[in-house]
Tab-separated table of C-alpha atoms in Angstrom:
chain	number	residue	atom	x	y	z
E	1	MET	CA	0.000	0.000	0.000
E	2	GLU	CA	2.761	2.438	0.934
E	3	ARG	CA	4.701	1.573	-2.217
E	4	GLU	CA	1.603	2.242	-4.324
E	5	ASN	CA	1.063	5.619	-2.624
E	6	LYS	CA	4.671	6.606	-3.351
E	7	ARG	CA	4.232	5.650	-6.999
E	8	ASN	CA	1.003	7.643	-7.254
E	9	LEU	CA	2.677	10.675	-5.675
E	10	LYS	CA	5.594	10.382	-8.071
E	11	GLU	CA	3.231	10.196	-11.028
E	12	ARG	CA	1.233	13.219	-9.827
E	13	CYS	CA	4.372	15.319	-9.312
E	14	ALA	CA	6.109	14.290	-12.528
E	15	LEU	CA	6.431	16.860	-15.282
E	16	ARG	CA	4.604	15.519	-18.303
E	17	HIS	CA	5.501	18.069	-20.957
E	18	ASN	CA	8.991	18.165	-22.452
E	19	ILE	CA	8.849	21.922	-22.951
E	20	THR	CA	8.317	22.407	-19.210
E	21	LYS	CA	11.318	20.213	-18.469
E	22	GLU	CA	13.426	22.114	-21.000
E	23	PHE	CA	12.281	25.469	-19.568
E	24	LEU	CA	13.264	24.436	-16.049
E	25	ALA	CA	16.560	22.970	-17.259
E	26	GLU	CA	17.522	26.180	-19.086
E	27	PHE	CA	16.358	28.299	-16.127
E	28	LEU	CA	18.391	26.310	-13.599
E	29	GLY	CA	21.415	26.034	-15.889
E	30	THR	CA	21.513	29.780	-16.493
E	31	PHE	CA	20.891	30.464	-12.802
E	32	VAL	CA	23.876	28.321	-11.797
E	33	LEU	CA	26.105	29.858	-14.494
E	34	ILE	CA	25.383	33.380	-13.260
E	35	LEU	CA	25.592	32.360	-9.602
E	36	PHE	CA	29.071	30.865	-9.990
E	37	GLY	CA	30.351	33.370	-12.569
E	38	CYS	CA	29.081	36.652	-11.170
E	39	GLY	CA	29.631	35.346	-7.646
E	40	SER	CA	33.333	34.951	-8.372
E	41	VAL	CA	33.458	38.474	-9.852
E	42	ALA	CA	31.638	39.877	-6.825
E	43	GLN	CA	34.087	38.182	-4.479
E	44	ALA	CA	37.074	39.616	-6.330
E	45	VAL	CA	35.692	43.139	-6.791
E	46	LEU	CA	34.075	43.618	-3.389
E	47	SER	CA	37.162	42.380	-1.536
E	48	ARG	CA	39.261	44.802	-3.611
E	49	GLY	CA	41.302	41.865	-4.896
E	50	ALA	CA	42.103	40.420	-1.457
E	51	GLN	CA	39.802	37.383	-1.908
E	52	GLY	CA	39.990	36.945	-5.658
E	53	GLU	CA	41.840	37.726	-8.837
E	54	PRO	CA	41.284	37.209	-12.581
E	55	LEU	CA	42.202	33.523	-12.267
E	56	THR	CA	39.496	32.891	-9.660
E	57	ILE	CA	36.987	34.649	-11.919
E	58	HIS	CA	37.982	32.373	-14.806
E	59	ILE	CA	37.667	29.326	-12.585
E	60	GLY	CA	34.285	30.535	-11.289
E	61	PHE	CA	32.872	30.984	-14.779
E	62	THR	CA	34.381	27.687	-15.943
E	63	LEU	CA	32.746	25.843	-13.062
E	64	GLY	CA	29.522	27.724	-13.766
E	65	VAL	CA	29.494	26.635	-17.415
E	66	MET	CA	30.361	23.055	-16.471
E	67	MET	CA	27.604	22.868	-13.862
E	68	ALA	CA	25.107	24.522	-16.225
E	69	VAL	CA	25.825	21.919	-18.900
E	70	TYR	CA	25.458	19.112	-16.375
E	71	ILE	CA	22.139	20.531	-15.180
E	72	ALA	CA	20.552	21.618	-18.465
E	73	GLY	CA	22.141	19.159	-20.857
E	74	GLY	CA	20.652	16.038	-19.383
E	75	VAL	CA	17.031	16.954	-20.054
E	76	SER	CA	17.362	17.651	-23.758
E	77	ALA	CA	20.055	15.034	-24.335
E	78	HIS	CA	17.729	12.361	-22.938
E	79	ARG	CA	15.039	13.541	-25.358
E	80	ALA	CA	17.512	13.434	-28.261
E	81	LEU	CA	18.518	9.857	-27.428
E	82	LEU	CA	14.873	8.821	-27.394
E	83	HIS	CA	14.641	10.038	-30.983
E	84	ASP	CA	17.780	8.109	-32.047
E	85	CYS	CA	19.786	11.299	-32.307
E	86	ALA	CA	22.951	10.447	-30.421
E	87	ILE	CA	24.733	12.703	-32.885
E	88	PRO	CA	22.624	15.807	-33.555
E	89	SER	CA	21.892	16.453	-37.206
E	90	PRO	CA	20.348	19.487	-38.883
E	91	ALA	CA	17.711	17.277	-40.510
E	92	ALA	CA	15.959	16.467	-37.218
E	93	GLU	CA	15.445	18.439	-34.042
E	94	CYS	CA	18.112	16.690	-31.992
E	95	ASP	CA	19.350	19.516	-29.838
E	96	PRO	CA	21.487	18.453	-26.863
E	97	GLY	CA	20.268	21.496	-24.897
E	98	ALA	CA	22.227	23.426	-22.282
E	99	HIS	CA	22.289	26.607	-24.353
E	100	VAL	CA	22.190	28.909	-21.273
E	101	ASN	CA	22.549	31.826	-23.698
E	102	PRO	CA	19.953	33.282	-26.095
E	103	ALA	CA	22.616	33.723	-28.778
E	104	VAL	CA	23.323	29.993	-28.720
E	105	SER	CA	19.589	29.249	-28.874
E	106	LEU	CA	19.288	31.563	-31.889
E	107	ALA	CA	22.200	29.793	-33.558
E	108	MET	CA	20.483	26.443	-32.960
E	109	VAL	CA	17.295	27.789	-34.567
E	110	ILE	CA	19.259	29.032	-37.583
E	111	LEU	CA	21.027	25.670	-37.890
E	112	GLY	CA	17.692	23.865	-37.655
E	113	ARG	CA	18.496	22.051	-34.420
E	114	LEU	CA	15.824	23.826	-32.377
E	115	LYS	CA	12.232	24.470	-33.409
E	116	VAL	CA	11.371	28.140	-33.861
E	117	ALA	CA	8.345	27.691	-31.570
E	118	LYS	CA	10.631	26.679	-28.689
E	119	PHE	CA	12.962	29.651	-29.105
E	120	PRO	CA	10.879	32.138	-27.038
E	121	VAL	CA	10.525	29.574	-24.251
E	122	TYR	CA	14.294	29.029	-24.125
E	123	VAL	CA	15.023	32.767	-24.170
E	124	LEU	CA	12.471	33.458	-21.431
E	125	ALA	CA	13.931	30.687	-19.270
E	126	GLN	CA	17.466	32.000	-19.808
E	127	PHE	CA	16.432	35.597	-19.066
E	128	LEU	CA	14.610	34.664	-15.881
E	129	GLY	CA	17.420	32.319	-14.809
E	130	ALA	CA	20.033	35.029	-15.337
E	131	PHE	CA	17.949	37.591	-13.461
E	132	ALA	CA	17.382	35.187	-10.565
E	133	GLY	CA	21.094	34.311	-10.499
E	134	ALA	CA	22.100	37.984	-10.422
E	135	ALA	CA	19.527	38.673	-7.702
E	136	ALA	CA	20.930	35.767	-5.675
E	137	VAL	CA	24.478	37.131	-6.023
E	138	PHE	CA	23.296	40.581	-4.977
E	139	GLY	CA	21.441	39.130	-1.999
E	140	LEU	CA	24.356	36.959	-0.919
E	141	TYR	CA	26.816	39.834	-1.155
E	142	TYR	CA	24.441	42.617	-0.028
E	143	ASP	CA	26.468	43.557	3.056
E	144	ALA	CA	29.676	43.571	1.010
E	145	PHE	CA	28.009	45.811	-1.613
E	146	MET	CA	26.939	48.291	1.047
E	147	ASP	CA	30.385	48.276	2.670
E	148	TYR	CA	32.187	48.662	-0.677
E	149	THR	CA	29.991	51.497	-1.983
E	150	GLY	CA	29.013	53.239	1.220
E	151	GLY	CA	25.379	52.594	0.305
E	152	VAL	CA	25.542	54.435	-3.031
E	153	LEU	CA	25.472	52.014	-5.952
E	154	VAL	CA	26.992	53.545	-9.093
E	155	VAL	CA	27.740	52.289	-12.596
E	156	THR	CA	31.048	54.132	-13.135
E	157	GLY	CA	33.761	55.465	-10.898
E	158	THR	CA	36.107	54.072	-8.279
E	159	ASN	CA	33.396	52.240	-6.351
E	160	ALA	CA	31.408	51.050	-9.373
E	161	THR	CA	29.727	47.681	-8.957
E	162	ALA	CA	27.826	47.355	-12.253
E	163	ASN	CA	30.841	45.566	-13.784
E	164	ILE	CA	30.090	42.615	-11.503
E	165	PHE	CA	26.966	41.834	-13.529
E	166	ALA	CA	27.907	43.130	-16.985
E	167	SER	CA	30.889	43.899	-19.149
E	168	TYR	CA	31.460	47.269	-20.738
E	169	PRO	CA	33.579	48.057	-23.804
E	170	ALA	CA	36.797	49.990	-23.480
E	171	ARG	CA	36.756	53.552	-24.785
E	172	HIS	CA	38.911	52.646	-27.781
E	173	LEU	CA	36.495	49.952	-29.035
E	174	SER	CA	34.255	51.049	-31.899
E	175	VAL	CA	30.736	49.747	-32.459
E	176	LEU	CA	31.904	47.827	-35.545
E	177	ASN	CA	34.757	46.134	-33.662
E	178	GLY	CA	32.380	45.256	-30.814
E	179	PHE	CA	29.899	43.747	-33.276
E	180	ILE	CA	32.605	41.702	-35.023
E	181	ASP	CA	33.874	40.514	-31.634
E	182	GLN	CA	30.420	39.256	-30.671
E	183	VAL	CA	29.866	37.511	-34.021
E	184	ILE	CA	33.194	35.688	-33.740
E	185	ASN	CA	32.435	34.691	-30.141
E	186	LEU	CA	28.998	33.386	-31.154
E	187	LEU	CA	30.526	31.324	-33.955
E	188	CYS	CA	33.107	29.840	-31.587
E	189	VAL	CA	30.516	28.988	-28.931
E	190	SER	CA	28.081	27.490	-31.450
E	191	MET	CA	30.543	25.048	-32.949
């Protein structure tokens, strides 16, 4: 009787729709990426370099990407294996998932590995996951933010904290060079 109740509970709580599973996988993957990545930047910046350096930021983002792929990749990869798509091909929608970036999702749509109808769902999940991850970093480091800035959060200047959550181009970088940089990065990530 108890075993049957457990099975019924498991069946009632199970997610039945693949798109819901993919949404949650992308959300959690992006959340973890931002949590590890921006968390390592926050630690380095807010400690004024005493508790972090560029190497720890690289390690933080690397671990974040690795964990995101482990979290988000399993859901879509399982679906791809069910459709006999161990090696994704453009002919069928055999996307391994774990995009954790709208640019990668767009590239998968262009390559025909992700249905156009799923693209908004993936982007929404990634946006919400990134926002939640950034909010978690801000919440975890709130006291350090207030100590570092004296309670005045600014985008530029000596006590700027916006660079924890975003990157800004150097003054010498033109719009064209920035665009070319992003296109090359997208091509490298999508391969």
